[in-house]
C-alpha positions as a Markdown table, in Angstrom:
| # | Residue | x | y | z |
|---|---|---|---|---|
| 1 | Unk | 0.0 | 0.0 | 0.0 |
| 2 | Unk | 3.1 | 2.3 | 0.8 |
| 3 | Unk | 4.3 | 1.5 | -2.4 |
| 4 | Unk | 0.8 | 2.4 | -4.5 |
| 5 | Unk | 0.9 | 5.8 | -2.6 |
| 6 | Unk | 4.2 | 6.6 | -3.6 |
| 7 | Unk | 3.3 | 5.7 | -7.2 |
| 8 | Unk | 0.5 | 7.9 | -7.0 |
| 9 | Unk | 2.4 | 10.5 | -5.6 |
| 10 | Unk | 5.0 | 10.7 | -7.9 |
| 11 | Unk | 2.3 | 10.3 | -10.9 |
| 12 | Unk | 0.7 | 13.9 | -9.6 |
| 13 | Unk | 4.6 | 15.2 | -9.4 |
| 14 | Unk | 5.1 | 14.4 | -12.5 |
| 15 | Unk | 1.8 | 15.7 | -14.1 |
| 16 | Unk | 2.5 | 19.2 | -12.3 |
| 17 | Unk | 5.5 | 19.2 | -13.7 |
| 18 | Unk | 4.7 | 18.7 | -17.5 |
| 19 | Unk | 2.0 | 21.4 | -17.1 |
| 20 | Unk | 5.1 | 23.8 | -16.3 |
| 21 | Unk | 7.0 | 22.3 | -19.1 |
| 22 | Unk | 3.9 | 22.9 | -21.3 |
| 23 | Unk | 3.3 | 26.7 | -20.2 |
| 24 | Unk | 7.1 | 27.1 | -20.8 |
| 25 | Unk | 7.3 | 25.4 | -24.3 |
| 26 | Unk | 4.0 | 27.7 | -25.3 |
| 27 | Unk | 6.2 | 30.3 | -24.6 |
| 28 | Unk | 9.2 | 29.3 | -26.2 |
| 29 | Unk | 6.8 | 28.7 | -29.1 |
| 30 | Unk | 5.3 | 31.8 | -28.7 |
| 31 | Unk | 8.6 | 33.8 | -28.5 |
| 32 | Unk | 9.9 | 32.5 | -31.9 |
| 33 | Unk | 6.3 | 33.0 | -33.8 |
| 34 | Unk | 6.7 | 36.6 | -32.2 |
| 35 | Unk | 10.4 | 37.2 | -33.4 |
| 36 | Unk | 9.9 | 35.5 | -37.2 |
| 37 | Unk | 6.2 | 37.1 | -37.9 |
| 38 | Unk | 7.5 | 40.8 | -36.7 |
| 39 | Unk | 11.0 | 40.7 | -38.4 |
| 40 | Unk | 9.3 | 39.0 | -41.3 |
| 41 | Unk | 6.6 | 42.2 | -41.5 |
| 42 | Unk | 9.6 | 44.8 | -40.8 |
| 43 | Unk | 11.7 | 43.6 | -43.9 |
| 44 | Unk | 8.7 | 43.9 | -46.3 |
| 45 | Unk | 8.2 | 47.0 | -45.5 |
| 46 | Unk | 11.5 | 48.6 | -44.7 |
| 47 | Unk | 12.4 | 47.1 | -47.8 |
| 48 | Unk | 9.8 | 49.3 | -50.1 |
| 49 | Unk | 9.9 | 52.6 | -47.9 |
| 50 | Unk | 12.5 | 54.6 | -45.6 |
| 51 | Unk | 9.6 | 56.3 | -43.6 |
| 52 | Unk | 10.9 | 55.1 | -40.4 |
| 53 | Unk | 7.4 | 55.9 | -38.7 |
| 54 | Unk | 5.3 | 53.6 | -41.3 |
| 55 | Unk | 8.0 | 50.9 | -39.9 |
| 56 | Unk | 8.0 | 51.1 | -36.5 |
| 57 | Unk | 3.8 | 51.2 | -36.7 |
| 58 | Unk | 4.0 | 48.2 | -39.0 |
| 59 | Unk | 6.1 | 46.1 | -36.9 |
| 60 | Unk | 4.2 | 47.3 | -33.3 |
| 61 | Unk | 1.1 | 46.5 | -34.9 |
| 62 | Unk | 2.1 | 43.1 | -35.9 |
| 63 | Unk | 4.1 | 42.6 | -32.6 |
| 64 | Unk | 0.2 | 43.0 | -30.8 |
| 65 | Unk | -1.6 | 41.2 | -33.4 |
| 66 | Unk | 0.9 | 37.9 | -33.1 |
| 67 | Unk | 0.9 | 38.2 | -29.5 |
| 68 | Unk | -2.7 | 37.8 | -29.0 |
| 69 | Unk | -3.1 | 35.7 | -31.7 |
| 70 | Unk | -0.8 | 33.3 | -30.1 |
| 71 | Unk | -2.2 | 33.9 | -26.8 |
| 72 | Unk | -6.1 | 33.3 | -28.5 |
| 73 | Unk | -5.1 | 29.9 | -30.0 |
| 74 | Unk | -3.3 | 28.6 | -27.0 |
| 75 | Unk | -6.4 | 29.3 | -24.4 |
| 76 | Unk | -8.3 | 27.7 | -27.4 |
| 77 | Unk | -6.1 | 24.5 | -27.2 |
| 78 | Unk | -5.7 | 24.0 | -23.4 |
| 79 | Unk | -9.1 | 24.6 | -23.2 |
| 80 | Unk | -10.5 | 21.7 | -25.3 |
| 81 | Unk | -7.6 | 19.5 | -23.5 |
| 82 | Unk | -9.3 | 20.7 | -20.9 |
| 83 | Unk | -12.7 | 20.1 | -21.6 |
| 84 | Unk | -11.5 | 16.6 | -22.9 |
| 85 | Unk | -10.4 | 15.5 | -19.7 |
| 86 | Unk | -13.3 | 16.7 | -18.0 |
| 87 | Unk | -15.6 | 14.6 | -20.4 |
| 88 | Unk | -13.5 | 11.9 | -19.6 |
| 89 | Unk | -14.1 | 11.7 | -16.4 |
| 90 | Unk | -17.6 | 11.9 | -17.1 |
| 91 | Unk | -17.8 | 9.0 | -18.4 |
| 92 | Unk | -16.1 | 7.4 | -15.6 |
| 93 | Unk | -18.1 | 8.3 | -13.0 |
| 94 | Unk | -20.8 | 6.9 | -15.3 |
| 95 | Unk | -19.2 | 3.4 | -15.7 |
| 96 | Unk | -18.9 | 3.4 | -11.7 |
| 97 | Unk | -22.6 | 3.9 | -11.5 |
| 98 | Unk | -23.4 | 1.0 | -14.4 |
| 99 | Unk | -20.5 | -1.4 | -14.2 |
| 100 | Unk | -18.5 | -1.0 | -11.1 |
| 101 | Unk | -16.8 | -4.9 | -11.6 |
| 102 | Unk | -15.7 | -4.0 | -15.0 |
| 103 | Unk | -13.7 | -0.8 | -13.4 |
| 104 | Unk | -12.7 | -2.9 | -10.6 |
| 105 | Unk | -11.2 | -5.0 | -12.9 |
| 106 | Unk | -9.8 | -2.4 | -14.9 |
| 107 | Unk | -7.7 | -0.9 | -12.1 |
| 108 | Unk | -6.3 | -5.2 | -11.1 |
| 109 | Unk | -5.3 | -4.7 | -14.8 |
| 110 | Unk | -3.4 | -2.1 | -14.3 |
| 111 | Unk | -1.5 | -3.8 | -11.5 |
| 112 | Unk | -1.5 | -7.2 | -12.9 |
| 113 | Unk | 0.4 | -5.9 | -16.0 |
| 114 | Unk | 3.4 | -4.5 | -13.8 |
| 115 | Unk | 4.1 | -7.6 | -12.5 |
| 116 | Unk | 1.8 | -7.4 | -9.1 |
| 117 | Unk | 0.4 | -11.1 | -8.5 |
| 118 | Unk | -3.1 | -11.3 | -9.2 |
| 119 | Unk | -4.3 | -11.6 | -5.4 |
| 120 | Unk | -2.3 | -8.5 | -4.6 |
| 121 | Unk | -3.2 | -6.7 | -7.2 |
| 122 | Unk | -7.1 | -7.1 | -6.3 |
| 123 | Unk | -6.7 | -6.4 | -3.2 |
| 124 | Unk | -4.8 | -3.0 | -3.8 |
| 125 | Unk | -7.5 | -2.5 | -6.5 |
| 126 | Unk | -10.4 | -2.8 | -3.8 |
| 127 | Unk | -8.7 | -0.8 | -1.1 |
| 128 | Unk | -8.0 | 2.3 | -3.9 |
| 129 | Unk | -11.7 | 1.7 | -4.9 |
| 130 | Unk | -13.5 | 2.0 | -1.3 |
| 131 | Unk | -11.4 | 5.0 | -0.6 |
| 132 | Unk | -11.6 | 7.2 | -4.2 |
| 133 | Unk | -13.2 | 5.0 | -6.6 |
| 134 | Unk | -13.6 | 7.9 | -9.3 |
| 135 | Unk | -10.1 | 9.4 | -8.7 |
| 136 | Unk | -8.4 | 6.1 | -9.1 |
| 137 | Unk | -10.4 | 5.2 | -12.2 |
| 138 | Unk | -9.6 | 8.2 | -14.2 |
| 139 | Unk | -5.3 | 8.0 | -12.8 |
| 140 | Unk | -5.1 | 4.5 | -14.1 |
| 141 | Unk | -7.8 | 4.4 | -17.2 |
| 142 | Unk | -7.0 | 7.9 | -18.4 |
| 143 | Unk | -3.8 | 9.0 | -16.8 |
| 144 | Unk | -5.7 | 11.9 | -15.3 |
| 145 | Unk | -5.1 | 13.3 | -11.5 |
| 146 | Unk | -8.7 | 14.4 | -10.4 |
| 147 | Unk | -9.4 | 18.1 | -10.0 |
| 148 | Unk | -6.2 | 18.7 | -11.8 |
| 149 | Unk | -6.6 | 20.2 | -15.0 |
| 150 | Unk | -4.6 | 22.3 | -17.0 |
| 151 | Unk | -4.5 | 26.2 | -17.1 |
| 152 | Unk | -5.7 | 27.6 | -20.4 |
| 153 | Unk | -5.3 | 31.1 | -18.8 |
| 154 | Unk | -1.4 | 30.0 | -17.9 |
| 155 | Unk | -0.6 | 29.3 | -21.8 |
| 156 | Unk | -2.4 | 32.2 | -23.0 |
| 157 | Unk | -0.4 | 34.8 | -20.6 |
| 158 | Unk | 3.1 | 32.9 | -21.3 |
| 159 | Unk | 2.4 | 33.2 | -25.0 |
| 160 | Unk | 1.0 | 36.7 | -25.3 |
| 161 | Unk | 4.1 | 38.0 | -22.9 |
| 162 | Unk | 6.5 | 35.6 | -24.8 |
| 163 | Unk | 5.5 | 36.5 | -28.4 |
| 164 | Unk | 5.7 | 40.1 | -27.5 |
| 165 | Unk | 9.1 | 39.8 | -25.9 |
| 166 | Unk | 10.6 | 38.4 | -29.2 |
| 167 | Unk | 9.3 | 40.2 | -31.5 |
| 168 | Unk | 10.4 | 43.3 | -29.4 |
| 169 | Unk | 14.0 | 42.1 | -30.8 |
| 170 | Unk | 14.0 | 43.1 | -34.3 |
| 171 | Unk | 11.5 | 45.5 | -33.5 |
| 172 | Unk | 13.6 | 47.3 | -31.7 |
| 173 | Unk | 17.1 | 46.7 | -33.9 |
| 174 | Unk | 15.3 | 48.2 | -36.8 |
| 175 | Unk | 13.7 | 51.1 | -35.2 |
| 176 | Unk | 16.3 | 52.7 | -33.0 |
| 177 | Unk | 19.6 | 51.7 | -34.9 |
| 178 | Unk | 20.8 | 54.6 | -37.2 |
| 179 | Unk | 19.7 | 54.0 | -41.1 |
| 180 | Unk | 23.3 | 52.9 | -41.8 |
| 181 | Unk | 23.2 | 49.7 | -39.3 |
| 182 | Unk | 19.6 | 48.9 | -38.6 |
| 183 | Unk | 19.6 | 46.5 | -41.3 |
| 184 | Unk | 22.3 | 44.2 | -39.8 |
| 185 | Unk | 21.7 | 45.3 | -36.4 |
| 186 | Unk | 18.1 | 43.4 | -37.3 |
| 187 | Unk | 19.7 | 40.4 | -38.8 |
| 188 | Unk | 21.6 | 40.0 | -35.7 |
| 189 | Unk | 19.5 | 40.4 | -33.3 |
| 190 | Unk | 17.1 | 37.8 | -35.6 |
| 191 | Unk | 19.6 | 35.0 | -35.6 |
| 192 | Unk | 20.8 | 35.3 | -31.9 |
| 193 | Unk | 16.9 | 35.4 | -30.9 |
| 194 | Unk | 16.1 | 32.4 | -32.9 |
| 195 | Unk | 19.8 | 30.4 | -31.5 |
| 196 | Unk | 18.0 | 31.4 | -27.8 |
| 197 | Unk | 14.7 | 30.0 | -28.8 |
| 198 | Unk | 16.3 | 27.3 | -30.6 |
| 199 | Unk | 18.0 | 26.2 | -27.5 |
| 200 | Unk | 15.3 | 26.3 | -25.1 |
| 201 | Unk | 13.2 | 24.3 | -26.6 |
| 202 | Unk | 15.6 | 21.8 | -27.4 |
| 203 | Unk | 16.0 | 21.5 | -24.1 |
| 204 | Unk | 12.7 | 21.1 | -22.8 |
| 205 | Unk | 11.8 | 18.8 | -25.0 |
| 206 | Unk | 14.8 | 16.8 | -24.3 |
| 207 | Unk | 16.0 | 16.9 | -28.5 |
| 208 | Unk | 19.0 | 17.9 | -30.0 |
| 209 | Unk | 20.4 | 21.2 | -29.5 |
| 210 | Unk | 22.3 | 21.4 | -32.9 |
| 211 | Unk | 19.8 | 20.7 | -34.6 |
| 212 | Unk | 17.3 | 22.6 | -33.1 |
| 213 | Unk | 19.1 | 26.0 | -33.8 |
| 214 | Unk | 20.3 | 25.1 | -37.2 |
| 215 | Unk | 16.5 | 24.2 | -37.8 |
| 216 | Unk | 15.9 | 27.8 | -35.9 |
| 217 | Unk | 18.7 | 29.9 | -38.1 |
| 218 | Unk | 17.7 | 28.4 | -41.5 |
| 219 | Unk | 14.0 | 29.7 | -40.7 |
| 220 | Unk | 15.1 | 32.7 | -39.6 |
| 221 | Unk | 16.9 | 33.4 | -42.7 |
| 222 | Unk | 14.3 | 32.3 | -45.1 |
| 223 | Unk | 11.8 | 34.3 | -43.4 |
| 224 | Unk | 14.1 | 37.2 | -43.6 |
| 225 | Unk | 15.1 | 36.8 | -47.4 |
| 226 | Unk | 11.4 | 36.0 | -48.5 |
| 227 | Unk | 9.9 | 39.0 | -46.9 |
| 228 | Unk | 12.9 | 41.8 | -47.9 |
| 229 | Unk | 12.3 | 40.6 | -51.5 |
| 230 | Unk | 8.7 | 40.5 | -51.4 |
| 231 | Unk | 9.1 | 44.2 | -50.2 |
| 232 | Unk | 11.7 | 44.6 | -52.9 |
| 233 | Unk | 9.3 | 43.9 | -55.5 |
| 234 | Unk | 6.2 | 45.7 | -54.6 |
């Protein structure tokens, strides 16, 4: 029994901590839309007019519109997660009230196929049962800790603030540098952004580095070439 309640605890530990490494990869995310969307807006247009003014509103406007929009979609996704779970356990609760064996036999299952011996394993299954049958259900069925859902308000916030922070970068580079460096100035700031971004969410999501900022530069770049040539030409 000490052992099931240490399982369970380090299930909830472990749940808690992928919703911070979800809120912190929707910001990572969030960071490089904001930095490749912004610079990619600044280059069209600095690239067909000098009017540093028509630049800097360009590039602000599409800073807040990226921001939010980032911010919009990701309370849109958590929220269905959300909701998903929620239905889930739903239907749980509505098994327990029509077929209690079969979810009795669902949690021995789960015990029986790591290697707990079947009496055992019933007899853990009945004691989780008469204490939180529904909260047990839903941990070992669907993986779900009861009551603990994720935050669609936490991965809107940490993309709107994160989006805005990078595309502050170039926004800034090509705004306040003098004419004769704000063009490099930009492309610097672009590709060191992206390397950042590139890092951080190789990182979290335990890939590799290398090939997560190579990936990161050679967007960067494309964006940046596309989008000075496509002010170029108009």
């Amino acid at each position: 029994m000490v052992a099931n309640r240490e399982l369970k605890k380090a299930k909830k530990q472990h749940q808690t901590m992928e919703e911070k490494l979800n809120t912190l990869r929707a910001g990572v995310l969030g960071s490089n839309d904001g930095i490749l969307t912004v610079v990619g807006v600044l280059f069209s247009v600095a690239a067909a007019t000098n009017n540093q003014f028509t630049i800097f509103i360009a590039g602000l406007s599409d800073l807040l519109a990226c921001a939010f929009s980032m911010a919009s979609g990701e309370y849109a996704s958590v929220s269905t997660q959300k909701d998903t779970e929620k239905a889930a356990v739903a239907k749980e609760e509505r098994l327990l009230d029509t077929d209690y064996a079969g979810q009795l036999k669902s949690v021995q299952q789960f015990y029986l196929d790591r290697g707990v011996s079947e009496e055992t394993s019933l007899a853990i299954a009945k004691d989780l049962m008469s204490k939180d049958a529904l909260g047990t259900v839903v941990n070992v069925k669907e993986d779900i800790q009861l009551g603990h859902y994720m935050n669609p308000w936490d991965a809107a916030f940490s993309s709107l603030f994160a989006a805005a922070l990078g595309g502050t970068f170039p926004l800034v580079a090509m705004t306040l540098f003098p004419a004769a460096t704000q063009w490099p100035a930009t492309i610097v700031a672009v590709l060191l952004s992206v390397t950042l971004t590139g890092f951080l969410s190789a990182k979290l999501g335990h890939g590799l580095v290398k090939t997560a900022i190579i990936r990161n530069l050679i967007v960067g770049i494309i964006t940046m070439f596309i989008h000075y040539y496509v002010g170029q030409f108009f």
